[in-house]
Amino acid sequence: MKVGVVVFPGSNCDLDTLRAFRLAGAEAEPLWHESPDLGGAAAVVLPGGFAYGDYLRAGVIARFSPVMRAVADFAAGGGLVLGICNGFQVLAEARLLPGALLRNRSLRFVCRQVAIVPERLDTPFTRAIGERRPLRMPVAHGEGCYYADEATLDALEAAGQVLFRYARPDGSTPEDPLDPANPNGSLRAIAGVISAAGNVAGLMPHPERAAEPILGSDDGMLLVRSLVEAAAERAAAAGPARVGGR
Amino acid sequence: MTEFRFAVNVLPRAGILDPQGRAVEAALPHLQIRAIRDVRVGRRVELTAVADSTAEARALVERLAGELLSNPLIESFTVEELGATSSLASAAGADGPGPAGAPGAGAAPGAGAAPGTAGR
């Protein structure tokens, strides 16, 4: 079972992401952004970084890379796609996920450990977490303030599309966007969302940077393992002939 | 074919958090300026479009503005026509202000500004 990690010019978390997925037992391979297909990957990860230097708006130039057509087709067919940080920004710009990531309210690049809580435990991205509890992992971004209009936010809440929220150490979620537990001022403390169909997800924090105890936390591996398990099940169910088909 | 020069002005939509605008406002007291408010910081992109007509050029620019230069969820844009810069067909012969066909080229800068179609 292969996990493809897309590499855009300016991606800088691709190696960490490959390592985390290999630690979880997956065969993880880089996917160059000019690739017209996904090389038979059963799941695709868009890693963090500064694709195309974040020029114009974070993620928008990358959205038009050739590989993104294959990613969009894969997602439309139910394929599992995870965007981390810059990868989340790319998925939002590509309209594969709702909302937009604005400049942090503080105008500062924020790089520190945060806590997030999963709002769904039944998705391919969170199934290994087990219970709703705060997970510790770092954020490192200048444009992570999640925004959608009020009607969209209400619809996302109602549909269970809020996947993660920033949280205090005790697991409670701050309502005030200026609360110190909310690193960027995201509306409703949203740290990650999932598509309506449940197969595309994005989050600003970096699970791959919380993949081993020596990094200060290995909570991120719960997300990595979730995706590896879910992708392996799907690959097995699809049978070898269909794996890699587009 | 004629070259038309355009500017695309992109601004955060009304009601969208604009921390850059707030940061500029925060600097105003340091300049002893009290009479400026409601600062919004956006982006201006100038470009040349090659087309047979102003309308064709504008349609191209509006498409680019809506798909790439702005994110309709959070930004609106206006397209401003700066005029025809040259006629490529005549460029081989005499240079200069082409047969200026360029309908609308004579319009004052800014006159061509129209609300973006970001609502599509």
Short mmCIF file of N, CA, C and O in Angstrom, two decimals, chain A residues 2-7 18 21-22 26-32 39 41:
data_model
loop_
_atom_site.label_atom_id
_atom_site.label_comp_id
_atom_site.label_asym_id
_atom_site.label_seq_id
_atom_site.Cartn_x
_atom_site.Cartn_y
_atom_site.Cartn_z
N LYS A 2 0.68 2.08 -0.99
CA LYS A 2 1.57 3.22 -1.18
C LYS A 2 0.89 4.54 -0.83
O LYS A 2 -0.26 4.76 -1.21
N VAL A 3 1.62 5.39 -0.10
CA VAL A 3 1.16 6.74 0.19
C VAL A 3 2.04 7.70 -0.61
O VAL A 3 3.27 7.62 -0.53
N GLY A 4 1.42 8.56 -1.39
CA GLY A 4 2.18 9.54 -2.18
C GLY A 4 2.24 10.86 -1.45
O GLY A 4 1.22 11.35 -0.95
N VAL A 5 3.44 11.42 -1.35
CA VAL A 5 3.61 12.74 -0.72
C VAL A 5 4.01 13.72 -1.82
O VAL A 5 5.09 13.61 -2.40
N VAL A 6 3.13 14.65 -2.12
CA VAL A 6 3.36 15.57 -3.22
C VAL A 6 4.48 16.55 -2.86
O VAL A 6 4.54 17.05 -1.73
N VAL A 7 5.38 16.76 -3.80
CA VAL A 7 6.47 17.72 -3.59
C VAL A 7 6.32 18.86 -4.58
O VAL A 7 6.50 18.67 -5.79
N LEU A 18 7.26 11.84 4.74
CA LEU A 18 7.61 10.50 4.24
C LEU A 18 8.08 9.62 5.40
O LEU A 18 7.68 8.46 5.52
N PHE A 21 5.18 8.45 7.67
CA PHE A 21 4.35 7.40 7.08
C PHE A 21 5.10 6.08 6.99
O PHE A 21 4.50 5.01 7.12
N ARG A 22 6.43 6.16 6.80
CA ARG A 22 7.22 4.92 6.81
C ARG A 22 7.26 4.32 8.21
O ARG A 22 7.20 3.10 8.37
N ALA A 26 3.86 2.27 6.16
CA ALA A 26 3.44 2.45 4.78
C ALA A 26 4.65 2.55 3.86
O ALA A 26 5.74 2.91 4.29
N GLU A 27 4.41 2.21 2.61
CA GLU A 27 5.41 2.49 1.59
C GLU A 27 5.10 3.92 1.12
O GLU A 27 4.05 4.17 0.54
N ALA A 28 5.97 4.85 1.48
CA ALA A 28 5.69 6.25 1.16
C ALA A 28 6.67 6.74 0.11
O ALA A 28 7.87 6.52 0.22
N GLU A 29 6.14 7.37 -0.92
CA GLU A 29 6.97 7.83 -2.03
C GLU A 29 6.67 9.29 -2.35
O GLU A 29 5.51 9.71 -2.32
N PRO A 30 7.72 10.05 -2.71
CA PRO A 30 7.47 11.43 -3.14
C PRO A 30 6.81 11.45 -4.51
O PRO A 30 7.03 10.57 -5.34
N LEU A 31 5.96 12.44 -4.71
CA LEU A 31 5.26 12.62 -5.99
C LEU A 31 5.58 14.02 -6.49
O LEU A 31 5.10 15.00 -5.93
N TRP A 32 6.39 14.14 -7.53
CA TRP A 32 6.75 15.45 -8.04
C TRP A 32 5.52 16.16 -8.58
O TRP A 32 4.64 15.53 -9.16
N GLY A 39 0.90 7.74 -9.43
CA GLY A 39 1.82 6.62 -9.31
C GLY A 39 1.26 5.44 -8.52
O GLY A 39 2.01 4.71 -7.87
N ALA A 41 -0.70 5.52 -5.89
CA ALA A 41 -0.85 5.74 -4.46
C ALA A 41 -2.28 5.46 -4.00
O ALA A 41 -3.24 5.77 -4.71
#
